[in-house]
PDB file of C-alpha atoms in Angstrom:
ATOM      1  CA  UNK A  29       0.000   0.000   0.000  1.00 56.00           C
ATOM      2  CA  UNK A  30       1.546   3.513  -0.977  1.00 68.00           C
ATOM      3  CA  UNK A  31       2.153   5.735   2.180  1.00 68.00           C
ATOM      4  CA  UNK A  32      -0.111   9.051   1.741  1.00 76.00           C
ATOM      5  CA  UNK A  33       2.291  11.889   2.858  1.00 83.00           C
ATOM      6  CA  UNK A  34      -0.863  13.697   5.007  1.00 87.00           C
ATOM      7  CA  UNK A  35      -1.262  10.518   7.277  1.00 85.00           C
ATOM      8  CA  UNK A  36       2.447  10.158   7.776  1.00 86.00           C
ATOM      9  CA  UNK A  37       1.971  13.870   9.109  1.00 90.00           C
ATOM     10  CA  UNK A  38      -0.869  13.055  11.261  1.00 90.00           C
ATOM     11  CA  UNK A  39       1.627  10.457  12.372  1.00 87.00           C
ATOM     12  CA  UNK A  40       4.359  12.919  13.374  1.00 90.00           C
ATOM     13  CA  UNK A  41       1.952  14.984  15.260  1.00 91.00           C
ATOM     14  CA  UNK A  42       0.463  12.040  17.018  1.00 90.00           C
ATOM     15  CA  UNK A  43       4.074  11.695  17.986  1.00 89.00           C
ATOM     16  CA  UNK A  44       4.162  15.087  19.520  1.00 90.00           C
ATOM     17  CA  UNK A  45       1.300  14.637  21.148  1.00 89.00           C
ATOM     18  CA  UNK A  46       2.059  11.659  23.260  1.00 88.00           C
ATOM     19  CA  UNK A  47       4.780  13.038  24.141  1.00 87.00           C
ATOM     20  CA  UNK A  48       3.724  16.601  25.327  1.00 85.00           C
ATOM     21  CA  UNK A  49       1.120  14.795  27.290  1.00 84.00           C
ATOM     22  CA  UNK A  50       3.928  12.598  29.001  1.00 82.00           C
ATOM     23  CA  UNK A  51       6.440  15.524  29.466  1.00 78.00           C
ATOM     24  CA  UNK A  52       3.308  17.641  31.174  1.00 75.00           C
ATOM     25  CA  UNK A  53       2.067  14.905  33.425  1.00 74.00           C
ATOM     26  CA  UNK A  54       6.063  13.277  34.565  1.00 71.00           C
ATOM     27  CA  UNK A  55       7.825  16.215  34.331  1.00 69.00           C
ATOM     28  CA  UNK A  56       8.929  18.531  37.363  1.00 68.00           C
ATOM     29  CA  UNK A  57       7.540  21.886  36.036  1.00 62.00           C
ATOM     30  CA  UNK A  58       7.790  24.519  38.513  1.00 62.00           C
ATOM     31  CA  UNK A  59       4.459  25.904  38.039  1.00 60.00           C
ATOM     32  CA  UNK A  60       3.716  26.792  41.764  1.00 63.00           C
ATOM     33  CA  UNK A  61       4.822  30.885  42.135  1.00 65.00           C
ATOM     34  CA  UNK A  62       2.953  31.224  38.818  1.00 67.00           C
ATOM     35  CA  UNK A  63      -0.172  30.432  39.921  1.00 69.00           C
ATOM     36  CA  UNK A  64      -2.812  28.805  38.434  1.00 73.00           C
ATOM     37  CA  UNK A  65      -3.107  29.732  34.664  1.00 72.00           C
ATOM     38  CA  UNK A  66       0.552  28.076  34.466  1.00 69.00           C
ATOM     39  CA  UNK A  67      -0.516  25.147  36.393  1.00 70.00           C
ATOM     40  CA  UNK A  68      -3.300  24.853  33.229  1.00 74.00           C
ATOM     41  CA  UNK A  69      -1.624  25.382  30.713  1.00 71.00           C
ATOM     42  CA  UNK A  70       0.706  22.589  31.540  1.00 72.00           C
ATOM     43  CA  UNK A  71      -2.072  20.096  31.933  1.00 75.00           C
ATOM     44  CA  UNK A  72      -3.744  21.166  28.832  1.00 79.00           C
ATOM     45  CA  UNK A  73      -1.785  18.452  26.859  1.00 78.00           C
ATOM     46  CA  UNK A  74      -2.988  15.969  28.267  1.00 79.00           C
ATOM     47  CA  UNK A  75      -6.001  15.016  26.195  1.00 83.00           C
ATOM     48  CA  UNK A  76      -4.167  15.351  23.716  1.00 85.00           C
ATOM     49  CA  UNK A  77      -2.078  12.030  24.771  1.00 85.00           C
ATOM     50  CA  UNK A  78      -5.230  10.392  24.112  1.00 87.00           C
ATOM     51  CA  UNK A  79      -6.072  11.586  20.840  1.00 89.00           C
ATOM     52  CA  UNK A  80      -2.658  11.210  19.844  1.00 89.00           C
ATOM     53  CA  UNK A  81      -2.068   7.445  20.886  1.00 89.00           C
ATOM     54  CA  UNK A  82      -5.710   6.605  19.354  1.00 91.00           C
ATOM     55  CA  UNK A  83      -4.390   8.111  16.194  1.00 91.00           C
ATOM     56  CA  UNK A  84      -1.071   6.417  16.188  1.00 86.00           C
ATOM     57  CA  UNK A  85      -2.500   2.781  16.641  1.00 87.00           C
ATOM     58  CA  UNK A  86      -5.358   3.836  13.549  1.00 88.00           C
ATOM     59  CA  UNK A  87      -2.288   4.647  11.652  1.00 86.00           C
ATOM     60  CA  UNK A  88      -0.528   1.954  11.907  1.00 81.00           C
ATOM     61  CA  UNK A  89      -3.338  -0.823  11.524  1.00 81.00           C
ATOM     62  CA  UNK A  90      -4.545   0.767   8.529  1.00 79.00           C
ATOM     63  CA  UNK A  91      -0.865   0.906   6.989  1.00 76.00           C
ATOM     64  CA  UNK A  92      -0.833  -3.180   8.425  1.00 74.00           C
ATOM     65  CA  UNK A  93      -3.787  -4.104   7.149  1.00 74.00           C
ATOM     66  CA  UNK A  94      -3.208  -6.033   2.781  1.00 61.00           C
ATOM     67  CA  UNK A  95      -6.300  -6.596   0.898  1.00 61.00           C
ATOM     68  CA  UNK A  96      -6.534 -10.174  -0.345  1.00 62.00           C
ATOM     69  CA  UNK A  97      -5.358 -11.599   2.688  1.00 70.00           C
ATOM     70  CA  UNK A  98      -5.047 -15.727   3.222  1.00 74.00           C
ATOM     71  CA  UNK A  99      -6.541 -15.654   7.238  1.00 76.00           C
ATOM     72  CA  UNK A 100      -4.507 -18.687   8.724  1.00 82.00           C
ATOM     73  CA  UNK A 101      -1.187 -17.130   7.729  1.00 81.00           C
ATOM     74  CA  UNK A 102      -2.455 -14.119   9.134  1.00 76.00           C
ATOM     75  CA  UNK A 103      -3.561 -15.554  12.243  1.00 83.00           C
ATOM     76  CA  UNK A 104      -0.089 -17.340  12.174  1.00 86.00           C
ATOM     77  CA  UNK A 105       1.726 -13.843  11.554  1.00 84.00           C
ATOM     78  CA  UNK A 106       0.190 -12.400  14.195  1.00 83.00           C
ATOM     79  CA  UNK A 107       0.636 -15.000  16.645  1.00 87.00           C
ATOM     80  CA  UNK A 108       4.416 -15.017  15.671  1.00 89.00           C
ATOM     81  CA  UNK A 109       5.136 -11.445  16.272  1.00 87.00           C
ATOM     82  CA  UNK A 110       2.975 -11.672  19.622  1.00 85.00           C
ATOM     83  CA  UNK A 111       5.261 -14.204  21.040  1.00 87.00           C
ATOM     84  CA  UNK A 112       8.279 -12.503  19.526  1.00 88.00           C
ATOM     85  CA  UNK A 113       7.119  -9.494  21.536  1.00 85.00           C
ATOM     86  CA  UNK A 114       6.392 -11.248  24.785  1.00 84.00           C
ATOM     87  CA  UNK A 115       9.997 -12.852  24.572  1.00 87.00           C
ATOM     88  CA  UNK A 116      11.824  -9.139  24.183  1.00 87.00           C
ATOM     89  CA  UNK A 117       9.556  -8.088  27.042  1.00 83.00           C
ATOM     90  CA  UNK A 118      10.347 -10.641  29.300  1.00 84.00           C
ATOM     91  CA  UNK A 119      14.124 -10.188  28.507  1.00 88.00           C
ATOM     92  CA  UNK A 120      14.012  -6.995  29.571  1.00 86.00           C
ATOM     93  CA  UNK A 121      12.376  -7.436  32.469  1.00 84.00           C
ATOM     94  CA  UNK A 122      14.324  -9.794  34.021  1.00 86.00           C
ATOM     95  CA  UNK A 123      17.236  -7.934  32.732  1.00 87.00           C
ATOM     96  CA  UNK A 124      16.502  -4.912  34.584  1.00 84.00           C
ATOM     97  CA  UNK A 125      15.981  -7.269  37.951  1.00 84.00           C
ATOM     98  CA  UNK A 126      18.653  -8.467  37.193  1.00 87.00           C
ATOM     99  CA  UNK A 127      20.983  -5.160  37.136  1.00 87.00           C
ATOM    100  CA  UNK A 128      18.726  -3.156  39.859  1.00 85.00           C
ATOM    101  CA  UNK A 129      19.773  -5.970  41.641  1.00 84.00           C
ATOM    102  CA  UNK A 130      23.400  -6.057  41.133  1.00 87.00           C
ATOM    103  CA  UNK A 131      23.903  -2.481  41.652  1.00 86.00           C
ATOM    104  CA  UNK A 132      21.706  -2.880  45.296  1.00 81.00           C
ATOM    105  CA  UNK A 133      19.210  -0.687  44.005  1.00 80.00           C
ATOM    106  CA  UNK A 134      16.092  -2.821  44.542  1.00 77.00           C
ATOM    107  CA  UNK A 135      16.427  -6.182  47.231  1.00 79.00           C
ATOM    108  CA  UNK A 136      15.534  -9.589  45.641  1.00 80.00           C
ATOM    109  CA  UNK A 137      11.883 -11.333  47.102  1.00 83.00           C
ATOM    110  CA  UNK A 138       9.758 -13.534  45.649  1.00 84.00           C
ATOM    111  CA  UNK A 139       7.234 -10.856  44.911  1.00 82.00           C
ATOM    112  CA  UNK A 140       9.868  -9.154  42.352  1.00 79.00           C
ATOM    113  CA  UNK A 141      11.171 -12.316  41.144  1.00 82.00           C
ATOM    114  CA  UNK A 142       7.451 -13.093  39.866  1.00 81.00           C
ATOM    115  CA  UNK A 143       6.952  -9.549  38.723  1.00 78.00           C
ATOM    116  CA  UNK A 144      10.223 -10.118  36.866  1.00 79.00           C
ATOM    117  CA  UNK A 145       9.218 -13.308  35.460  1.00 78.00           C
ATOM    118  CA  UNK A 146       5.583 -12.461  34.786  1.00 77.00           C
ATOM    119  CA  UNK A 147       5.723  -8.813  33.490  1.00 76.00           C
ATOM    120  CA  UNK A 148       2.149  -9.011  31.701  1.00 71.00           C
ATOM    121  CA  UNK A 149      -0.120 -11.081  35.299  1.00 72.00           C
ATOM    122  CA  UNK A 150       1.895  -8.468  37.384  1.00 58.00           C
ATOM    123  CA  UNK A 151       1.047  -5.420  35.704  1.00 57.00           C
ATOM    124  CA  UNK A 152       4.363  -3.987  36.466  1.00 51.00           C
ATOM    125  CA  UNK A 153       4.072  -2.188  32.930  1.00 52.00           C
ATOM    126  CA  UNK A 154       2.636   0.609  32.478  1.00 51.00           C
ATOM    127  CA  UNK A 155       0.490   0.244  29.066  1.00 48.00           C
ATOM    128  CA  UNK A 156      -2.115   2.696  30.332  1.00 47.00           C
ATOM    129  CA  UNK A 157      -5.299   2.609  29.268  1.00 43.00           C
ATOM    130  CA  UNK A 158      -4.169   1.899  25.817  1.00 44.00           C
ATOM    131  CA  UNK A 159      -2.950  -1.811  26.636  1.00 45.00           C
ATOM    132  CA  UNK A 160      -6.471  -3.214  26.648  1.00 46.00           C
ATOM    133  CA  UNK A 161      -7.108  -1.883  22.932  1.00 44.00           C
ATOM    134  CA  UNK A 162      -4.206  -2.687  21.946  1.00 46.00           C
ATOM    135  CA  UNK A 163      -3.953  -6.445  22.797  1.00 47.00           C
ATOM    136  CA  UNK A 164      -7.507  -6.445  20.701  1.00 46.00           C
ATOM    137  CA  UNK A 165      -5.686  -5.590  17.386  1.00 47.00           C
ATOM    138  CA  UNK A 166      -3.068  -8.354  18.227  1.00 45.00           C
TER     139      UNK A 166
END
């Protein structure tokens, strides 16, 4: 399918606005001795997080989506880049145990050993509200 320049855009600014929305709502502004208005105008982006993560994921599945498509090896395609996924995620994670706990910054217990091991049951990811919509299109 031939990328349309306009929806690449849209992509770009989708971009943008997932991120504005994460640097206003995780970042340290120092809004407080400028009152209110400030305070405002910082959370103003964060709608558009929403609009711009509902965007991206319409984006991409129309760009994934062939016409003329066999369903099995879809199905199979799908299921192969799921599990491909789950196996990156699950490195990480236990990678990141693993070094937090090397460098003494987080103790080893069983309750971090399974929310190592089981990234997805433990909801130690963050996905926001995103992650149930998302698994859908999977």
């Amino acid at each position: 399918m031939k990328r349309n320049s306009n929806i690449e855009l849209l992509r770009i600014v989708s971009i943008v606005f997932i991120l504005l929305s994460h640097f206003s709502l995780w970042s340290e502004w120092d809004t407080s001795h400028h009152g209110l208005f400030s305070y405002a105008l910082t959370m103003i982006y964060q709608p558009l997080g929403k609009f711009g993560a509902y965007a991206f994921v319409l984006i991409t599945s129309y760009f994934s989506v062939k016409k003329n498509i066999d369903p099995i090896e879809h199905e199979k395609k799908q299921l192969k880049h799921s599990f491909v996924t789950m196996q990156e995620v699950w490195f990480y994670s236990i990678l990141i145990f693993v070094v937090t706990w090397a460098l003494n910054i987080m103790q080893p217990s069983f309750e971090n050993v399974i929310k190592a091991l089981f990234p997805f049951i433990s909801q130690e990811l963050d996905l926001g509200q995103g992650s149930g919509h998302i698994l859908c299109i999977i």
